[in-house]
Amino acid sequence: MRKNIVAGNWKMNNDLEETKLLLNELKKQQKKSEAEIMVAPTYISLDSSVKILENSDIEVIAQNMHFANSGAYTGEVSASMLKAIAVNTVILGHSERRSYFNETSELLAKKVDAALANNMRIIFCFGEELNDRKNNNEEEVVASQIERALFHLEASVWDNIVLAYEPVWAIGTGETATPEQAQDMHQFIRKTISNKYSDTVANSISILYGGSVKATNAKEIFSKPDVDGGLIGGASLKAKDFFAIVNAF
Ligand code: 13P
């Protein structure tokens, strides 16, 4: 179901003690919100994070997972392991995973299948690079990233998918897509989903924007009709900044 969501992707930041401090701060500062709130600490802090946030409205989610359920995959973590510690949502396809760890659409399709087979919700990320936009190729790139990793799915499973448009040129750069650029792309994404599935599916998914969202620009971006929230990197690492974004709704 389509909802407003603000998710903090902490990336490789905060050790266990720092994580506990930030989570307790989030718990203290949290007020009733119209948006669903999520945070994604690193793997080693997930179990403690779930316990700390047990009686709060903030969901703990994972930044990544492997496609296999178990086996000889040194250094990896599976969907069933995440589920076993009550982590029910996973971010897949982040551009840092694609570029630094060579994650392809084919690999991501397998991860998507494994997450869904384990009844997990997915925040699926994609977005064009600066050159794609300079060459007016952004829609083609985005459509292809969505098609190759997600279009083998039945319409019925789309309830468990949240999309996150993260233009690579706006991630961690301080440069943000204008609210109009975000709206145009989100509208295009919804149309792409509608063409493949139906208006019903397209209108019931949440599409988040990610890329240098801050307290100062969140309100304008979130006010666009096809933007249902944000995936926040840097600004999710301070409770005050993160809630300023959550409260932009
Ligand atoms: P920044 O908000 O730091 O640009 O990061 C965005 C992001 O990659 C969220 O997944």
PDB file of C-alpha atoms and ligand atoms in Angstrom:
ATOM      1  CA  MET A   1       0.000   0.000   0.000  1.00  0.00           C
ATOM      2  CA  ARG A   2       1.216   3.479  -0.862  1.00  0.00           C
ATOM      3  CA  LYS A   3       2.524   5.289   2.203  1.00  0.00           C
ATOM      4  CA  ASN A   4       4.845   8.124   3.026  1.00  0.00           C
ATOM      5  CA  ILE A   5       8.178   6.738   4.134  1.00  0.00           C
ATOM      6  CA  VAL A   6      11.369   8.319   5.402  1.00  0.00           C
ATOM      7  CA  ALA A   7      14.261   5.855   5.686  1.00  0.00           C
ATOM      8  CA  GLY A   8      17.755   6.592   6.971  1.00  0.00           C
ATOM      9  CA  ASN A   9      20.513   4.664   5.216  1.00  0.00           C
ATOM     10  CA  TRP A  10      23.441   4.900   7.619  1.00  0.00           C
ATOM     11  CA  LYS A  11      25.836   3.163   5.182  1.00  0.00           C
ATOM     12  CA  MET A  12      29.169   2.216   6.837  1.00  0.00           C
ATOM     13  CA  ASN A  13      28.799   4.725   9.683  1.00  0.00           C
ATOM     14  CA  ASN A  14      28.399   4.299  13.464  1.00  0.00           C
ATOM     15  CA  ASP A  15      29.881   1.466  15.512  1.00  0.00           C
ATOM     16  CA  LEU A  16      27.701  -0.330  18.058  1.00  0.00           C
ATOM     17  CA  GLU A  17      28.078   2.287  20.805  1.00  0.00           C
ATOM     18  CA  GLU A  18      27.443   5.162  18.396  1.00  0.00           C
ATOM     19  CA  THR A  19      24.442   3.295  17.022  1.00  0.00           C
ATOM     20  CA  LYS A  20      22.956   2.878  20.505  1.00  0.00           C
ATOM     21  CA  LEU A  21      23.418   6.576  21.252  1.00  0.00           C
ATOM     22  CA  LEU A  22      21.768   7.653  18.005  1.00  0.00           C
ATOM     23  CA  LEU A  23      18.868   5.210  18.368  1.00  0.00           C
ATOM     24  CA  ASN A  24      18.156   6.368  21.904  1.00  0.00           C
ATOM     25  CA  GLU A  25      18.225   9.938  20.658  1.00  0.00           C
ATOM     26  CA  LEU A  26      15.787   9.016  17.855  1.00  0.00           C
ATOM     27  CA  LYS A  27      13.490   7.350  20.367  1.00  0.00           C
ATOM     28  CA  LYS A  28      13.527  10.453  22.548  1.00  0.00           C
ATOM     29  CA  GLN A  29      12.855  12.876  19.723  1.00  0.00           C
ATOM     30  CA  GLN A  30      10.235  10.842  17.879  1.00  0.00           C
ATOM     31  CA  LYS A  31       6.756  12.296  17.698  1.00  0.00           C
ATOM     32  CA  LYS A  32       3.659  10.887  16.043  1.00  0.00           C
ATOM     33  CA  SER A  33       4.229  11.058  12.326  1.00  0.00           C
ATOM     34  CA  GLU A  34       2.198  10.469   9.242  1.00  0.00           C
ATOM     35  CA  ALA A  35       5.239   8.875   7.628  1.00  0.00           C
ATOM     36  CA  GLU A  36       6.673   5.439   8.267  1.00  0.00           C
ATOM     37  CA  ILE A  37      10.155   5.845   9.699  1.00  0.00           C
ATOM     38  CA  MET A  38      13.003   3.386   9.120  1.00  0.00           C
ATOM     39  CA  VAL A  39      16.712   3.237   9.861  1.00  0.00           C
ATOM     40  CA  ALA A  40      19.359   0.973   8.349  1.00  0.00           C
ATOM     41  CA  PRO A  41      22.384   0.497  10.652  1.00  0.00           C
ATOM     42  CA  THR A  42      25.236  -1.847   9.713  1.00  0.00           C
ATOM     43  CA  TYR A  43      24.812  -5.625  10.055  1.00  0.00           C
ATOM     44  CA  ILE A  44      26.638  -5.939  13.359  1.00  0.00           C
ATOM     45  CA  SER A  45      24.295  -3.450  15.025  1.00  0.00           C
ATOM     46  CA  LEU A  46      21.027  -4.821  13.634  1.00  0.00           C
ATOM     47  CA  ASP A  47      20.148  -7.217  16.444  1.00  0.00           C
ATOM     48  CA  SER A  48      20.750  -4.625  19.192  1.00  0.00           C
ATOM     49  CA  SER A  49      18.963  -1.987  17.142  1.00  0.00           C
ATOM     50  CA  VAL A  50      15.822  -4.109  16.844  1.00  0.00           C
ATOM     51  CA  LYS A  51      15.807  -4.551  20.620  1.00  0.00           C
ATOM     52  CA  ILE A  52      16.371  -0.863  21.327  1.00  0.00           C
ATOM     53  CA  LEU A  53      13.556   0.192  18.983  1.00  0.00           C
ATOM     54  CA  GLU A  54      11.179  -2.615  20.004  1.00  0.00           C
ATOM     55  CA  ASN A  55       8.480  -0.370  21.443  1.00  0.00           C
ATOM     56  CA  SER A  56       8.900   2.507  19.044  1.00  0.00           C
ATOM     57  CA  ASP A  57       7.401   3.266  15.652  1.00  0.00           C
ATOM     58  CA  ILE A  58      10.800   3.178  13.973  1.00  0.00           C
ATOM     59  CA  GLU A  59      11.562   0.066  11.905  1.00  0.00           C
ATOM     60  CA  VAL A  60      15.074  -1.353  11.667  1.00  0.00           C
ATOM     61  CA  ILE A  61      15.973  -2.410   8.136  1.00  0.00           C
ATOM     62  CA  ALA A  62      19.036  -3.929   6.443  1.00  0.00           C
ATOM     63  CA  GLN A  63      21.289  -2.302   3.845  1.00  0.00           C
ATOM     64  CA  ASN A  64      21.883  -5.435   1.780  1.00  0.00           C
ATOM     65  CA  MET A  65      21.661  -9.252   1.774  1.00  0.00           C
ATOM     66  CA  HIS A  66      22.807 -12.256  -0.246  1.00  0.00           C
ATOM     67  CA  PHE A  67      20.494 -14.215  -2.545  1.00  0.00           C
ATOM     68  CA  ALA A  68      21.227 -17.631  -1.030  1.00  0.00           C
ATOM     69  CA  ASN A  69      19.683 -18.758   2.247  1.00  0.00           C
ATOM     70  CA  SER A  70      22.937 -20.210   3.592  1.00  0.00           C
ATOM     71  CA  GLY A  71      26.169 -21.731   2.348  1.00  0.00           C
ATOM     72  CA  ALA A  72      29.759 -21.018   1.406  1.00  0.00           C
ATOM     73  CA  TYR A  73      29.527 -17.259   0.815  1.00  0.00           C
ATOM     74  CA  THR A  74      32.183 -15.792   3.092  1.00  0.00           C
ATOM     75  CA  GLY A  75      31.226 -12.446   4.517  1.00  0.00           C
ATOM     76  CA  GLU A  76      27.589 -12.538   3.464  1.00  0.00           C
ATOM     77  CA  VAL A  77      24.258 -12.463   5.303  1.00  0.00           C
ATOM     78  CA  SER A  78      20.994 -14.053   4.142  1.00  0.00           C
ATOM     79  CA  ALA A  79      17.339 -13.037   4.165  1.00  0.00           C
ATOM     80  CA  SER A  80      16.436 -15.814   6.592  1.00  0.00           C
ATOM     81  CA  MET A  81      19.137 -14.592   9.011  1.00  0.00           C
ATOM     82  CA  LEU A  82      17.697 -11.089   8.859  1.00  0.00           C
ATOM     83  CA  LYS A  83      14.182 -12.410   9.391  1.00  0.00           C
ATOM     84  CA  ALA A  84      15.391 -14.422  12.387  1.00  0.00           C
ATOM     85  CA  ILE A  85      16.287 -11.187  14.182  1.00  0.00           C
ATOM     86  CA  ALA A  86      13.019  -9.482  13.120  1.00  0.00           C
ATOM     87  CA  VAL A  87      14.479  -7.416  10.304  1.00  0.00           C
ATOM     88  CA  ASN A  88      11.723  -7.527   7.699  1.00  0.00           C
ATOM     89  CA  THR A  89      12.829  -4.939   5.143  1.00  0.00           C
ATOM     90  CA  VAL A  90      16.000  -4.737   3.067  1.00  0.00           C
ATOM     91  CA  ILE A  91      17.522  -2.104   0.786  1.00  0.00           C
ATOM     92  CA  LEU A  92      18.638  -3.645  -2.532  1.00  0.00           C
ATOM     93  CA  GLY A  93      20.363  -2.162  -5.550  1.00  0.00           C
ATOM     94  CA  HIS A  94      21.930   0.880  -3.928  1.00  0.00           C
ATOM     95  CA  SER A  95      24.257   2.607  -6.384  1.00  0.00           C
ATOM     96  CA  GLU A  96      27.200   2.070  -4.027  1.00  0.00           C
ATOM     97  CA  ARG A  97      26.535  -1.679  -4.176  1.00  0.00           C
ATOM     98  CA  ARG A  98      26.236  -1.487  -7.950  1.00  0.00           C
ATOM     99  CA  SER A  99      29.417   0.503  -8.491  1.00  0.00           C
ATOM    100  CA  TYR A 100      31.808  -0.656  -5.716  1.00  0.00           C
ATOM    101  CA  PHE A 101      30.629  -4.271  -5.491  1.00  0.00           C
ATOM    102  CA  ASN A 102      29.676  -4.851  -9.115  1.00  0.00           C
ATOM    103  CA  GLU A 103      26.053  -5.725  -8.413  1.00  0.00           C
ATOM    104  CA  THR A 104      24.309  -6.197 -11.739  1.00  0.00           C
ATOM    105  CA  SER A 105      20.590  -6.220 -12.505  1.00  0.00           C
ATOM    106  CA  GLU A 106      20.786 -10.000 -12.961  1.00  0.00           C
ATOM    107  CA  LEU A 107      22.251 -10.445  -9.476  1.00  0.00           C
ATOM    108  CA  LEU A 108      19.712  -8.008  -8.050  1.00  0.00           C
ATOM    109  CA  ALA A 109      16.850  -9.986  -9.588  1.00  0.00           C
ATOM    110  CA  LYS A 110      18.056 -13.013  -7.613  1.00  0.00           C
ATOM    111  CA  LYS A 111      18.271 -10.991  -4.409  1.00  0.00           C
ATOM    112  CA  VAL A 112      14.777  -9.629  -5.019  1.00  0.00           C
ATOM    113  CA  ASP A 113      13.437 -13.183  -5.430  1.00  0.00           C
ATOM    114  CA  ALA A 114      15.177 -14.342  -2.250  1.00  0.00           C
ATOM    115  CA  ALA A 115      13.858 -11.413  -0.217  1.00  0.00           C
ATOM    116  CA  LEU A 116      10.297 -11.990  -1.443  1.00  0.00           C
ATOM    117  CA  ALA A 117      10.555 -15.750  -0.843  1.00  0.00           C
ATOM    118  CA  ASN A 118      11.377 -14.861   2.751  1.00  0.00           C
ATOM    119  CA  ASN A 119       8.446 -12.458   3.023  1.00  0.00           C
ATOM    120  CA  MET A 120      10.644  -9.416   3.224  1.00  0.00           C
ATOM    121  CA  ARG A 121       9.781  -5.959   2.012  1.00  0.00           C
ATOM    122  CA  ILE A 122      12.292  -4.437  -0.401  1.00  0.00           C
ATOM    123  CA  ILE A 123      13.404  -0.864  -0.915  1.00  0.00           C
ATOM    124  CA  PHE A 124      14.743  -1.155  -4.449  1.00  0.00           C
ATOM    125  CA  CYS A 125      17.187   1.602  -5.486  1.00  0.00           C
ATOM    126  CA  PHE A 126      18.162   2.745  -8.957  1.00  0.00           C
ATOM    127  CA  GLY A 127      19.171   5.958 -10.687  1.00  0.00           C
ATOM    128  CA  GLU A 128      21.150   7.380 -13.539  1.00  0.00           C
ATOM    129  CA  GLU A 129      24.708   8.719 -13.528  1.00  0.00           C
ATOM    130  CA  LEU A 130      25.589  12.279 -14.442  1.00  0.00           C
ATOM    131  CA  ASN A 131      26.608  11.330 -17.970  1.00  0.00           C
ATOM    132  CA  ASP A 132      23.264   9.628 -18.590  1.00  0.00           C
ATOM    133  CA  ARG A 133      21.475  12.821 -17.660  1.00  0.00           C
ATOM    134  CA  LYS A 134      23.817  14.971 -19.742  1.00  0.00           C
ATOM    135  CA  ASN A 135      22.997  12.732 -22.714  1.00  0.00           C
ATOM    136  CA  ASN A 136      19.261  12.816 -21.947  1.00  0.00           C
ATOM    137  CA  ASN A 137      19.345   9.084 -21.294  1.00  0.00           C
ATOM    138  CA  GLU A 138      18.083   9.130 -17.714  1.00  0.00           C
ATOM    139  CA  GLU A 139      14.655   7.661 -18.437  1.00  0.00           C
ATOM    140  CA  GLU A 140      16.055   4.849 -20.544  1.00  0.00           C
ATOM    141  CA  VAL A 141      18.610   3.939 -17.853  1.00  0.00           C
ATOM    142  CA  VAL A 142      16.062   4.001 -15.046  1.00  0.00           C
ATOM    143  CA  ALA A 143      13.476   1.990 -17.015  1.00  0.00           C
ATOM    144  CA  SER A 144      16.095  -0.621 -17.823  1.00  0.00           C
ATOM    145  CA  GLN A 145      17.244  -0.907 -14.181  1.00  0.00           C
ATOM    146  CA  ILE A 146      13.645  -1.462 -13.069  1.00  0.00           C
ATOM    147  CA  GLU A 147      12.759  -3.856 -15.889  1.00  0.00           C
ATOM    148  CA  ARG A 148      15.809  -6.071 -15.569  1.00  0.00           C
ATOM    149  CA  ALA A 149      15.566  -6.584 -11.820  1.00  0.00           C
ATOM    150  CA  LEU A 150      11.817  -6.434 -11.206  1.00  0.00           C
ATOM    151  CA  PHE A 151       9.682  -7.074 -14.278  1.00  0.00           C
ATOM    152  CA  HIS A 152       9.796 -10.857 -13.947  1.00  0.00           C
ATOM    153  CA  LEU A 153       7.635 -10.450 -10.816  1.00  0.00           C
ATOM    154  CA  GLU A 154       3.895 -11.102 -10.591  1.00  0.00           C
ATOM    155  CA  ALA A 155       1.723  -8.067  -9.904  1.00  0.00           C
ATOM    156  CA  SER A 156       0.641  -9.547  -6.573  1.00  0.00           C
ATOM    157  CA  VAL A 157       4.099  -9.222  -4.971  1.00  0.00           C
ATOM    158  CA  TRP A 158       4.434  -5.501  -5.698  1.00  0.00           C
ATOM    159  CA  ASP A 159       2.793  -4.845  -2.330  1.00  0.00           C
ATOM    160  CA  ASN A 160       6.180  -5.677  -0.853  1.00  0.00           C
ATOM    161  CA  ILE A 161       8.192  -3.344  -3.032  1.00  0.00           C
ATOM    162  CA  VAL A 162       9.111   0.267  -2.423  1.00  0.00           C
ATOM    163  CA  LEU A 163      11.068   2.055  -5.146  1.00  0.00           C
ATOM    164  CA  ALA A 164      13.815   4.572  -4.427  1.00  0.00           C
ATOM    165  CA  TYR A 165      14.988   6.856  -7.213  1.00  0.00           C
ATOM    166  CA  GLU A 166      18.514   7.948  -6.354  1.00  0.00           C
ATOM    167  CA  PRO A 167      20.299   9.835  -9.121  1.00  0.00           C
ATOM    168  CA  VAL A 168      23.958   8.915  -8.632  1.00  0.00           C
ATOM    169  CA  TRP A 169      25.089  12.503  -9.239  1.00  0.00           C
ATOM    170  CA  ALA A 170      23.055  13.656  -6.242  1.00  0.00           C
ATOM    171  CA  ILE A 171      24.259  11.063  -3.711  1.00  0.00           C
ATOM    172  CA  GLY A 172      26.551  12.524  -1.072  1.00  0.00           C
ATOM    173  CA  THR A 173      27.429  15.415  -3.359  1.00  0.00           C
ATOM    174  CA  GLY A 174      25.241  18.104  -1.808  1.00  0.00           C
ATOM    175  CA  GLU A 175      23.678  18.462  -5.231  1.00  0.00           C
ATOM    176  CA  THR A 176      19.976  17.601  -5.286  1.00  0.00           C
ATOM    177  CA  ALA A 177      17.585  16.963  -8.126  1.00  0.00           C
ATOM    178  CA  THR A 178      15.199  19.886  -8.268  1.00  0.00           C
ATOM    179  CA  PRO A 179      11.711  19.057  -7.016  1.00  0.00           C
ATOM    180  CA  GLU A 180      10.598  19.253 -10.662  1.00  0.00           C
ATOM    181  CA  GLN A 181      13.307  16.824 -11.833  1.00  0.00           C
ATOM    182  CA  ALA A 182      12.301  14.424  -9.045  1.00  0.00           C
ATOM    183  CA  GLN A 183       8.604  14.736  -9.885  1.00  0.00           C
ATOM    184  CA  ASP A 184       9.208  14.208 -13.624  1.00  0.00           C
ATOM    185  CA  MET A 185      11.203  11.048 -12.989  1.00  0.00           C
ATOM    186  CA  HIS A 186       8.788   9.696 -10.374  1.00  0.00           C
ATOM    187  CA  GLN A 187       5.902  10.253 -12.761  1.00  0.00           C
ATOM    188  CA  PHE A 188       7.834   8.441 -15.485  1.00  0.00           C
ATOM    189  CA  ILE A 189       8.536   5.542 -13.094  1.00  0.00           C
ATOM    190  CA  ARG A 190       4.867   5.245 -12.175  1.00  0.00           C
ATOM    191  CA  LYS A 191       3.961   5.253 -15.873  1.00  0.00           C
ATOM    192  CA  THR A 192       6.547   2.537 -16.563  1.00  0.00           C
ATOM    193  CA  ILE A 193       4.982   0.373 -13.831  1.00  0.00           C
ATOM    194  CA  SER A 194       1.496   1.122 -15.088  1.00  0.00           C
ATOM    195  CA  ASN A 195       2.397   0.120 -18.669  1.00  0.00           C
ATOM    196  CA  LYS A 196       3.796  -3.198 -17.522  1.00  0.00           C
ATOM    197  CA  TYR A 197       1.235  -3.994 -14.807  1.00  0.00           C
ATOM    198  CA  SER A 198      -1.721  -1.653 -14.204  1.00  0.00           C
ATOM    199  CA  ASP A 199      -2.676   1.745 -12.854  1.00  0.00           C
ATOM    200  CA  THR A 200      -3.691   0.019  -9.652  1.00  0.00           C
ATOM    201  CA  VAL A 201      -0.202  -1.386  -9.090  1.00  0.00           C
ATOM    202  CA  ALA A 202       1.459   1.872 -10.157  1.00  0.00           C
ATOM    203  CA  ASN A 203      -0.679   3.968  -7.840  1.00  0.00           C
ATOM    204  CA  SER A 204      -0.233   1.705  -4.864  1.00  0.00           C
ATOM    205  CA  ILE A 205       3.570   1.728  -4.697  1.00  0.00           C
ATOM    206  CA  SER A 206       5.624   4.223  -2.728  1.00  0.00           C
ATOM    207  CA  ILE A 207       8.389   5.917  -4.694  1.00  0.00           C
ATOM    208  CA  LEU A 208      11.061   7.570  -2.556  1.00  0.00           C
ATOM    209  CA  TYR A 209      13.610  10.129  -3.647  1.00  0.00           C
ATOM    210  CA  GLY A 210      17.220   9.892  -2.437  1.00  0.00           C
ATOM    211  CA  GLY A 211      20.209  12.151  -3.024  1.00  0.00           C
ATOM    212  CA  SER A 212      21.239  14.960  -0.663  1.00  0.00           C
ATOM    213  CA  VAL A 213      17.818  15.336   0.962  1.00  0.00           C
ATOM    214  CA  LYS A 214      18.117  17.738   3.885  1.00  0.00           C
ATOM    215  CA  ALA A 215      15.823  19.569   6.264  1.00  0.00           C
ATOM    216  CA  THR A 216      16.070  22.590   3.992  1.00  0.00           C
ATOM    217  CA  ASN A 217      14.873  20.899   0.785  1.00  0.00           C
ATOM    218  CA  ALA A 218      12.718  18.002   2.041  1.00  0.00           C
ATOM    219  CA  LYS A 219       9.430  19.892   2.247  1.00  0.00           C
ATOM    220  CA  GLU A 220       9.543  21.035  -1.355  1.00  0.00           C
ATOM    221  CA  ILE A 221      10.599  17.633  -2.719  1.00  0.00           C
ATOM    222  CA  PHE A 222       8.004  15.734  -0.621  1.00  0.00           C
ATOM    223  CA  SER A 223       5.256  18.110  -1.719  1.00  0.00           C
ATOM    224  CA  LYS A 224       5.415  16.737  -5.267  1.00  0.00           C
ATOM    225  CA  PRO A 225       2.508  14.400  -6.059  1.00  0.00           C
ATOM    226  CA  ASP A 226       4.574  11.373  -7.105  1.00  0.00           C
ATOM    227  CA  VAL A 227       7.193  11.658  -4.346  1.00  0.00           C
ATOM    228  CA  ASP A 228       6.207   9.516  -1.360  1.00  0.00           C
ATOM    229  CA  GLY A 229       9.195  10.194   0.865  1.00  0.00           C
ATOM    230  CA  GLY A 230      12.942   9.899   0.971  1.00  0.00           C
ATOM    231  CA  LEU A 231      15.915   7.624   1.434  1.00  0.00           C
ATOM    232  CA  ILE A 232      18.351   9.711   3.431  1.00  0.00           C
ATOM    233  CA  GLY A 233      22.108   9.225   3.753  1.00  0.00           C
ATOM    234  CA  GLY A 234      24.222  11.898   5.459  1.00  0.00           C
ATOM    235  CA  ALA A 235      21.346  13.781   7.056  1.00  0.00           C
ATOM    236  CA  SER A 236      20.058  10.623   8.769  1.00  0.00           C
ATOM    237  CA  LEU A 237      23.129  10.453  11.008  1.00  0.00           C
ATOM    238  CA  LYS A 238      21.920  13.188  13.367  1.00  0.00           C
ATOM    239  CA  ALA A 239      18.578  12.747  15.128  1.00  0.00           C
ATOM    240  CA  LYS A 240      17.648  16.415  14.845  1.00  0.00           C
ATOM    241  CA  ASP A 241      18.348  16.585  11.088  1.00  0.00           C
ATOM    242  CA  PHE A 242      16.593  13.280  10.433  1.00  0.00           C
ATOM    243  CA  PHE A 243      13.425  14.317  12.258  1.00  0.00           C
ATOM    244  CA  ALA A 244      13.426  17.689  10.574  1.00  0.00           C
ATOM    245  CA  ILE A 245      13.123  15.685   7.339  1.00  0.00           C
ATOM    246  CA  VAL A 246      10.477  13.313   8.745  1.00  0.00           C
ATOM    247  CA  ASN A 247       8.506  16.350   9.916  1.00  0.00           C
ATOM    248  CA  ALA A 248       8.599  17.839   6.424  1.00  0.00           C
ATOM    249  CA  PHE A 249       5.431  15.810   5.791  1.00  0.00           C
TER     250      PHE A 249
HETATM  251  P1  13P B   1      22.928  11.326   0.792  1.00  0.00           P
HETATM  252  O1  13P B   1      21.618  11.724   1.445  1.00  0.00           O
HETATM  253  O2  13P B   1      24.089  11.382   1.721  1.00  0.00           O
HETATM  254  O3  13P B   1      23.148  12.041  -0.498  1.00  0.00           O
HETATM  255  O4  13P B   1      22.789   9.768   0.404  1.00  0.00           O
HETATM  256  C1  13P B   1      21.660   9.333  -0.260  1.00  0.00           C
HETATM  257  C2  13P B   1      21.664   7.864  -0.282  1.00  0.00           C
HETATM  258  O5  13P B   1      22.522   7.242  -0.892  1.00  0.00           O
HETATM  259  C3  13P B   1      20.622   7.150   0.486  1.00  0.00           C
HETATM  260  O6  13P B   1      20.624   5.795   0.190  1.00  0.00           O
END
